[in-house]
PDB file of C-alpha atoms in Angstrom:
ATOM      1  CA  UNK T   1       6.322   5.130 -14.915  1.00  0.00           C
ATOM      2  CA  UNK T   2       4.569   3.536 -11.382  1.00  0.00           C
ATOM      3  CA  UNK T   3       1.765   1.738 -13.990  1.00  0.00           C
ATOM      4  CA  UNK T   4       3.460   0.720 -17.199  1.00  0.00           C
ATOM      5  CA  UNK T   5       7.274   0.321 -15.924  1.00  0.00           C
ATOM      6  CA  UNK T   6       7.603   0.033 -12.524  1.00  0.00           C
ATOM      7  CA  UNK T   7       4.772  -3.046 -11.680  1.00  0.00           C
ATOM      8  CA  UNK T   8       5.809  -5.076 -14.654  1.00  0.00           C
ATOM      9  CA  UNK T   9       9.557  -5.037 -13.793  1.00  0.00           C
ATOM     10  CA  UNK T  10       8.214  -6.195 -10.386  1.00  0.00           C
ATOM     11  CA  UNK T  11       5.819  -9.004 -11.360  1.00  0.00           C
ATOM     12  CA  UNK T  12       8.686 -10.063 -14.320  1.00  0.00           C
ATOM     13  CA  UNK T  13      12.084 -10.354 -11.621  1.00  0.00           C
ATOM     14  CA  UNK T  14       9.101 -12.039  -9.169  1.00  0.00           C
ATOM     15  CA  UNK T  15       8.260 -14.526 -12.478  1.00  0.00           C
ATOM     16  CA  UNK T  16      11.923 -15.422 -13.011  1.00  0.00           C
ATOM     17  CA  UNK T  17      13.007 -15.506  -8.992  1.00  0.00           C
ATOM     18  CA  UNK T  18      10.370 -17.943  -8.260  1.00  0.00           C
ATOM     19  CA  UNK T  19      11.606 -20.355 -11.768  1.00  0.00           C
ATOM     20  CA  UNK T  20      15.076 -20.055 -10.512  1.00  0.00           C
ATOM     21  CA  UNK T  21      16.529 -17.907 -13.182  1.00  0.00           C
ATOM     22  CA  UNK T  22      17.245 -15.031 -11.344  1.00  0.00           C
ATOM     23  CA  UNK T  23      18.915 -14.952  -7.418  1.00  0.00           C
ATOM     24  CA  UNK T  24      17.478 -13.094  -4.350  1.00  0.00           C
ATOM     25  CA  UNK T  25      20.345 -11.111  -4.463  1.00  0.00           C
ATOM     26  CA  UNK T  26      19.040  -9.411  -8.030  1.00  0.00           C
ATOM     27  CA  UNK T  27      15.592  -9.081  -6.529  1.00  0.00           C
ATOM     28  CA  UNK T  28      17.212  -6.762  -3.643  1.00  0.00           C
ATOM     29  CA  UNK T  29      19.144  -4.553  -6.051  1.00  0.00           C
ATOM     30  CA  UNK T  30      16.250  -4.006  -8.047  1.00  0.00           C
ATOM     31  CA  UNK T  31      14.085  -3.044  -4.858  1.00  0.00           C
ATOM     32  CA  UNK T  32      17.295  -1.042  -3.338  1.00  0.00           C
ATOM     33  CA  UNK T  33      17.054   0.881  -6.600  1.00  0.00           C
ATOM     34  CA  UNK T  34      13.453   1.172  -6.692  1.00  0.00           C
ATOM     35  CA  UNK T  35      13.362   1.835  -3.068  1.00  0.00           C
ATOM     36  CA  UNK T  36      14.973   5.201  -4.092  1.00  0.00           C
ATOM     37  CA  UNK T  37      13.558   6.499  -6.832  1.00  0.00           C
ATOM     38  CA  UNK T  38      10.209   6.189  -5.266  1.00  0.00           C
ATOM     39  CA  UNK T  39      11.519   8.278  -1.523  1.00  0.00           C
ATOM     40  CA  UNK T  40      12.473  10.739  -3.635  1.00  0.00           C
ATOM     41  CA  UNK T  41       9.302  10.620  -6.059  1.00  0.00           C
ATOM     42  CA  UNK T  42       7.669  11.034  -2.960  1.00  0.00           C
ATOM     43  CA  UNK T  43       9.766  13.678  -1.156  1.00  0.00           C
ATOM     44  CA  UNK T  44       9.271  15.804  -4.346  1.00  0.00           C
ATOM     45  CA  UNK T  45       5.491  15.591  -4.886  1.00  0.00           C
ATOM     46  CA  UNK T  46       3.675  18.679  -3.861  1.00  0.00           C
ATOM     47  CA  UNK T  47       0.692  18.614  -1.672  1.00  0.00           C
ATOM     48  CA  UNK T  48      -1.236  21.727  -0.243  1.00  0.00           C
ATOM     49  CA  UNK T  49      -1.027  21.664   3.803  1.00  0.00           C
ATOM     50  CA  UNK T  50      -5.195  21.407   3.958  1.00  0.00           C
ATOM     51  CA  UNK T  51      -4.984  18.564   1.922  1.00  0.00           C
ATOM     52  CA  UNK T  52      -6.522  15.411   3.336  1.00  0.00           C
ATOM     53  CA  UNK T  53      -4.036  12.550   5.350  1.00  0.00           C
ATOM     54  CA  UNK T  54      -3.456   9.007   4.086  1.00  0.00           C
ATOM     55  CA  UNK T  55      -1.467   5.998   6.085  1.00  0.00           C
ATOM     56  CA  UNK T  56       0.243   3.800   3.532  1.00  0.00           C
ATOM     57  CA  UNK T  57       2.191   0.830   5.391  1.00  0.00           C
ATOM     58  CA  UNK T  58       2.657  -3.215   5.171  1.00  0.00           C
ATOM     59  CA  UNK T  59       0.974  -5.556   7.740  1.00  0.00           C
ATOM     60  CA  UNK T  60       2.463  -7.798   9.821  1.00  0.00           C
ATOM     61  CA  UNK T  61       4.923 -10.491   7.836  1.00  0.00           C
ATOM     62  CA  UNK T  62       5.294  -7.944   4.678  1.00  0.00           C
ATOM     63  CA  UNK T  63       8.476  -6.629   4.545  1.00  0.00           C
ATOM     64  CA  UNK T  64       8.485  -5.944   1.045  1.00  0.00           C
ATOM     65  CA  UNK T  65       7.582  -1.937   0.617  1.00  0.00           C
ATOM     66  CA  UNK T  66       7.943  -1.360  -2.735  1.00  0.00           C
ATOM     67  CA  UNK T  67       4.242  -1.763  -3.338  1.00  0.00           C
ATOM     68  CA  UNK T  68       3.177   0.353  -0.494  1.00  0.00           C
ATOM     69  CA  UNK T  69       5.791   3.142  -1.858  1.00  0.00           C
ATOM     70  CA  UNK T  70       4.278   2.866  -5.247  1.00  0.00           C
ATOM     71  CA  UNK T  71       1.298   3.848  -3.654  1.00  0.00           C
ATOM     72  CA  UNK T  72       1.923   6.116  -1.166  1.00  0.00           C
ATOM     73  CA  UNK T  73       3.919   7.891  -4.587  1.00  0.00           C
ATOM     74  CA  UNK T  74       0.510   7.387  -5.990  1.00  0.00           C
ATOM     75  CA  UNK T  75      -1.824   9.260  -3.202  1.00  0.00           C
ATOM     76  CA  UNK T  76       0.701  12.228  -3.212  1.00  0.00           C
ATOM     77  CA  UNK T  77       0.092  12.251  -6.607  1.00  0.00           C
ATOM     78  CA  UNK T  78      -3.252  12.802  -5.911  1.00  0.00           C
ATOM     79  CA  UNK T  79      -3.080  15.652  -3.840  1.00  0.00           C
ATOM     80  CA  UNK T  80      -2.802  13.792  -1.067  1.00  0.00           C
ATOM     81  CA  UNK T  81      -0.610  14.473   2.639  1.00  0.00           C
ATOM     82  CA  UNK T  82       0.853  10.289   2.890  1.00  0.00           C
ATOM     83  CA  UNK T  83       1.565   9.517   5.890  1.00  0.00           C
ATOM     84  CA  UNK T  84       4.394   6.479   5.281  1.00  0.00           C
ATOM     85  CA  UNK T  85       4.830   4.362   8.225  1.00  0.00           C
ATOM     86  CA  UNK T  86       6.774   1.497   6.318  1.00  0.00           C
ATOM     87  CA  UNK T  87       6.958  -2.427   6.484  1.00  0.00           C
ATOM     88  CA  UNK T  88       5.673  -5.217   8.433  1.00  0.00           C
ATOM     89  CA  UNK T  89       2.977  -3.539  11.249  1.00  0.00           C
ATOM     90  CA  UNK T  90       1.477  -4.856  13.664  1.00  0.00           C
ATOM     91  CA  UNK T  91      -2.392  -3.892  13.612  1.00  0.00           C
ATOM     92  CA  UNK T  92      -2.588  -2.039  16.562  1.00  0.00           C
ATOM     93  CA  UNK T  93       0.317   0.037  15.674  1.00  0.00           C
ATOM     94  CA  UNK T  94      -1.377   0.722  12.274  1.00  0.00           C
ATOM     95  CA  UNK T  95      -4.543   1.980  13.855  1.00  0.00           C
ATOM     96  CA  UNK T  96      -2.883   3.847  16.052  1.00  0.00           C
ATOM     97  CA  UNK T  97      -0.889   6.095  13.125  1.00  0.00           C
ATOM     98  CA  UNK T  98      -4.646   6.855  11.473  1.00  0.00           C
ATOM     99  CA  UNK T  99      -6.096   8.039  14.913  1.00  0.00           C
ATOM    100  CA  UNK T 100      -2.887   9.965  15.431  1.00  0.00           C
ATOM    101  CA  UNK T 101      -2.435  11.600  12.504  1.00  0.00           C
ATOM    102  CA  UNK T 102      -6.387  11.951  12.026  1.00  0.00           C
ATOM    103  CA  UNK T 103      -6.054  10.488   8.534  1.00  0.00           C
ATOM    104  CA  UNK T 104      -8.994   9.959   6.226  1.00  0.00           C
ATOM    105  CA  UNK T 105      -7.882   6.850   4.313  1.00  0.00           C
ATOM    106  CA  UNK T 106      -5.502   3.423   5.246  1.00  0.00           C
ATOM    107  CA  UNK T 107      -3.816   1.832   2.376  1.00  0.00           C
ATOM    108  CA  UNK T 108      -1.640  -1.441   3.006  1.00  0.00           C
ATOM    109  CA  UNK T 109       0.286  -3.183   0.248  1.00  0.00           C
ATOM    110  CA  UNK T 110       0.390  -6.952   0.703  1.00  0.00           C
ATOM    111  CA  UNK T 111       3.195  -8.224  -1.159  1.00  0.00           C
ATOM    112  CA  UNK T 112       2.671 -11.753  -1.353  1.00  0.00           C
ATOM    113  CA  UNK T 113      -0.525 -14.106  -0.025  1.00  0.00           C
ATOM    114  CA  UNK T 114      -0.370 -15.352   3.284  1.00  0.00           C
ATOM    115  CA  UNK T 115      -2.830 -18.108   3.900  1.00  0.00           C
ATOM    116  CA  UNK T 116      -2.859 -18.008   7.660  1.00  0.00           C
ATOM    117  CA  UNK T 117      -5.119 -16.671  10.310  1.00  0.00           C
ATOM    118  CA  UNK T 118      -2.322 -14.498  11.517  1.00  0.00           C
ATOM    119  CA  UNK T 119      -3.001 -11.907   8.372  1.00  0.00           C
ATOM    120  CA  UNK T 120      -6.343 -12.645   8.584  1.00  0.00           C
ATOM    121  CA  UNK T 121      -6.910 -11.728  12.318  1.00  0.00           C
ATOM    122  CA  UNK T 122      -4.238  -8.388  11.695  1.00  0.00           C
ATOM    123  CA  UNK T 123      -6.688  -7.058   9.130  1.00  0.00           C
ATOM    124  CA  UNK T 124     -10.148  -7.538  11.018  1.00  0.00           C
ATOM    125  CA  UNK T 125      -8.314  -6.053  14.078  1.00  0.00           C
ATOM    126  CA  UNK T 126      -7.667  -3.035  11.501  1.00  0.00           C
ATOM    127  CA  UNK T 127     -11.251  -2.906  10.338  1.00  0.00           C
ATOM    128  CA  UNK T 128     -12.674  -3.117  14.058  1.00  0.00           C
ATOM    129  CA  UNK T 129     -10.261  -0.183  15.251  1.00  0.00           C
ATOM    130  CA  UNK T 130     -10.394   2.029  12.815  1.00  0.00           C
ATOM    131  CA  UNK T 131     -14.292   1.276  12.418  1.00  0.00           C
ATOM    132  CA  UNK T 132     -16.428   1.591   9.450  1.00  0.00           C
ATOM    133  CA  UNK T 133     -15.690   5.113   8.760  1.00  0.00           C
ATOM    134  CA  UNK T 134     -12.261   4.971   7.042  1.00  0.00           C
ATOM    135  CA  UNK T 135     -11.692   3.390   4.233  1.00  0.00           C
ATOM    136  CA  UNK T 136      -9.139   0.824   3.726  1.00  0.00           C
ATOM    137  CA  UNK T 137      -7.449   0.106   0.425  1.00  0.00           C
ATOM    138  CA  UNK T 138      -5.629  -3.025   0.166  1.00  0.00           C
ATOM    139  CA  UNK T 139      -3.084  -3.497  -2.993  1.00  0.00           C
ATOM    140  CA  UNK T 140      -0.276  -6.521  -4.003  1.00  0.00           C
ATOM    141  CA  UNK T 141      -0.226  -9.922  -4.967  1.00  0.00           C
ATOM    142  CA  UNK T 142      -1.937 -10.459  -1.102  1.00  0.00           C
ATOM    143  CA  UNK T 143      -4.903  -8.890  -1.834  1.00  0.00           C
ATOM    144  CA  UNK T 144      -5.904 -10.707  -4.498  1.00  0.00           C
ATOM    145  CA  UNK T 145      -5.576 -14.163  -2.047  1.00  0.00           C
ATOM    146  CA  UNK T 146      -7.225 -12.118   0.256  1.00  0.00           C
ATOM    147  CA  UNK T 147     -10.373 -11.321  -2.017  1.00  0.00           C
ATOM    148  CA  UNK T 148     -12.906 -12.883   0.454  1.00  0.00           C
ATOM    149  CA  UNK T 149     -11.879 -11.201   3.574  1.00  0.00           C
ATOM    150  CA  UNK T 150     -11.146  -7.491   2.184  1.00  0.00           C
ATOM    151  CA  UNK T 151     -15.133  -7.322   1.449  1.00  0.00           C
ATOM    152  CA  UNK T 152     -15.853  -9.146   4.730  1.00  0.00           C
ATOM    153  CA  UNK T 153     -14.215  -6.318   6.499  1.00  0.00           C
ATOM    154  CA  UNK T 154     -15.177  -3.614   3.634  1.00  0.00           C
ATOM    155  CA  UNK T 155     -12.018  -3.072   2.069  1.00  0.00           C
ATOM    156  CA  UNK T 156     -11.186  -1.654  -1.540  1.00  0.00           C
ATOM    157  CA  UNK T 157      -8.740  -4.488  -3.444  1.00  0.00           C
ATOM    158  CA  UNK T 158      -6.333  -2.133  -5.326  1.00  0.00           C
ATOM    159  CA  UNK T 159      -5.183  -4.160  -8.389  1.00  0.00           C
ATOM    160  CA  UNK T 160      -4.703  -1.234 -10.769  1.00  0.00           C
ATOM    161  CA  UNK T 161      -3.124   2.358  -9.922  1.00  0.00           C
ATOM    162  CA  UNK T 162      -5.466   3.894 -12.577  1.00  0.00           C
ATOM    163  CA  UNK T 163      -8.347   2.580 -10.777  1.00  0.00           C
ATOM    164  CA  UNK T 164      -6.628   3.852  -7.128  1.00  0.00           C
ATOM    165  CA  UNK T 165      -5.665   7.182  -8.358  1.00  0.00           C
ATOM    166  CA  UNK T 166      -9.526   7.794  -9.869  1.00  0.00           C
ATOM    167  CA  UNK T 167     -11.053   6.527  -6.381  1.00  0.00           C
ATOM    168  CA  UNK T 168      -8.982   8.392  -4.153  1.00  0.00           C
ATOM    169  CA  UNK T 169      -8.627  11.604  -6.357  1.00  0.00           C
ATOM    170  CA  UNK T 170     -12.748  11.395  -6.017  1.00  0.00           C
ATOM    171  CA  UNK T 171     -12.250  10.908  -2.401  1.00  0.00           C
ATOM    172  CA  UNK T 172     -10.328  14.016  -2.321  1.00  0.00           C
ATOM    173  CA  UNK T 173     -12.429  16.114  -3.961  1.00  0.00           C
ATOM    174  CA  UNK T 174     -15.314  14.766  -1.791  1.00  0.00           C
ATOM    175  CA  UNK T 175     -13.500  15.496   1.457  1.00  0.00           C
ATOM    176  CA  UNK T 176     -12.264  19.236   0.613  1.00  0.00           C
ATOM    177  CA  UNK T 177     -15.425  20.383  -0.579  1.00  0.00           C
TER     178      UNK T 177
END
């Protein structure tokens, strides 16, 4: 549904909003629709109290959360406790929800590319809280225009849930052993 369904409705309404043949207003119902299937996707997945904490959130200037629901959907999946702290974080307020809720794993969904040194300067700030020791996965259009800097600060660019799902499942298996 999240990999064959879900994404390509996404990228197709993005494809016809940005040539002007659909309005904004069609782009919100889809994501208002979305937006609910996917809380309750997650609300019903069942995860084993023991099992290992991810943070799945936006950075600062993404306010679109569909992605980062489709993936925190996809770590529950996985066996996964998500810990869902929503759209447009600040850095600092990102780090602090992994030290909090002593999660293993970050993942932030990046909607769209932001060429600026604000997103830029957000994500090292992640990297040098958090420090080497967590890994960070990075999904959305915005990580792919990000390329350069996710392996300067040593994070995983999520293109493909398939390849997400197999990374963190291993991660999971890794960490409960």
């Amino acid at each position: 549904f999240l990999q064959e369904l879900l994404l390509p409705l996404f990228d197709r309404v993005g494809r016809l909003w940005s040539d002007g043949e659909m309005k904004i207003v069609h782009e919100h119902m889809l994501s208002a629709i979305a937006r609910s299937i996917l809380w309750d996707m997650l609300k019903s997945a069942v995860v084993t109290p023991t099992a290992p904490k991810m943070i799945v959130a936006t950075p600062t200037g993404h306010w679109h959360e569909c992605g980062a629901l489709i993936s925190a959907v996809t770590v529950a999946e996985s066996g996964w406790r998500v810990v869902y702290l929503g759209p447009s974080l600040p850095a600092e307020e990102i780090a602090y929800g992994v030290r909090q809720a002593d999660a293993r794993a970050l993942t932030l969904s990046m909607g769209h590319g932001i060429n600026d040194m604000k997103i830029s300067m957000e994500l090292r700030k992640i990297r040098r809280d958090l420090g080497a020791q967590i890994p960070i996965f990075v999904g959305g259009r915005g990580a792919a225009a990000a390329a350069s800097l996710l392996e300067e600060i040593n994070a995983w660019q999520t293109d493909d849930l398939r390849e997400f799902r197999n990374r963190i499942e291993a991660m999971g298996r890794h960490d409960l052993v």
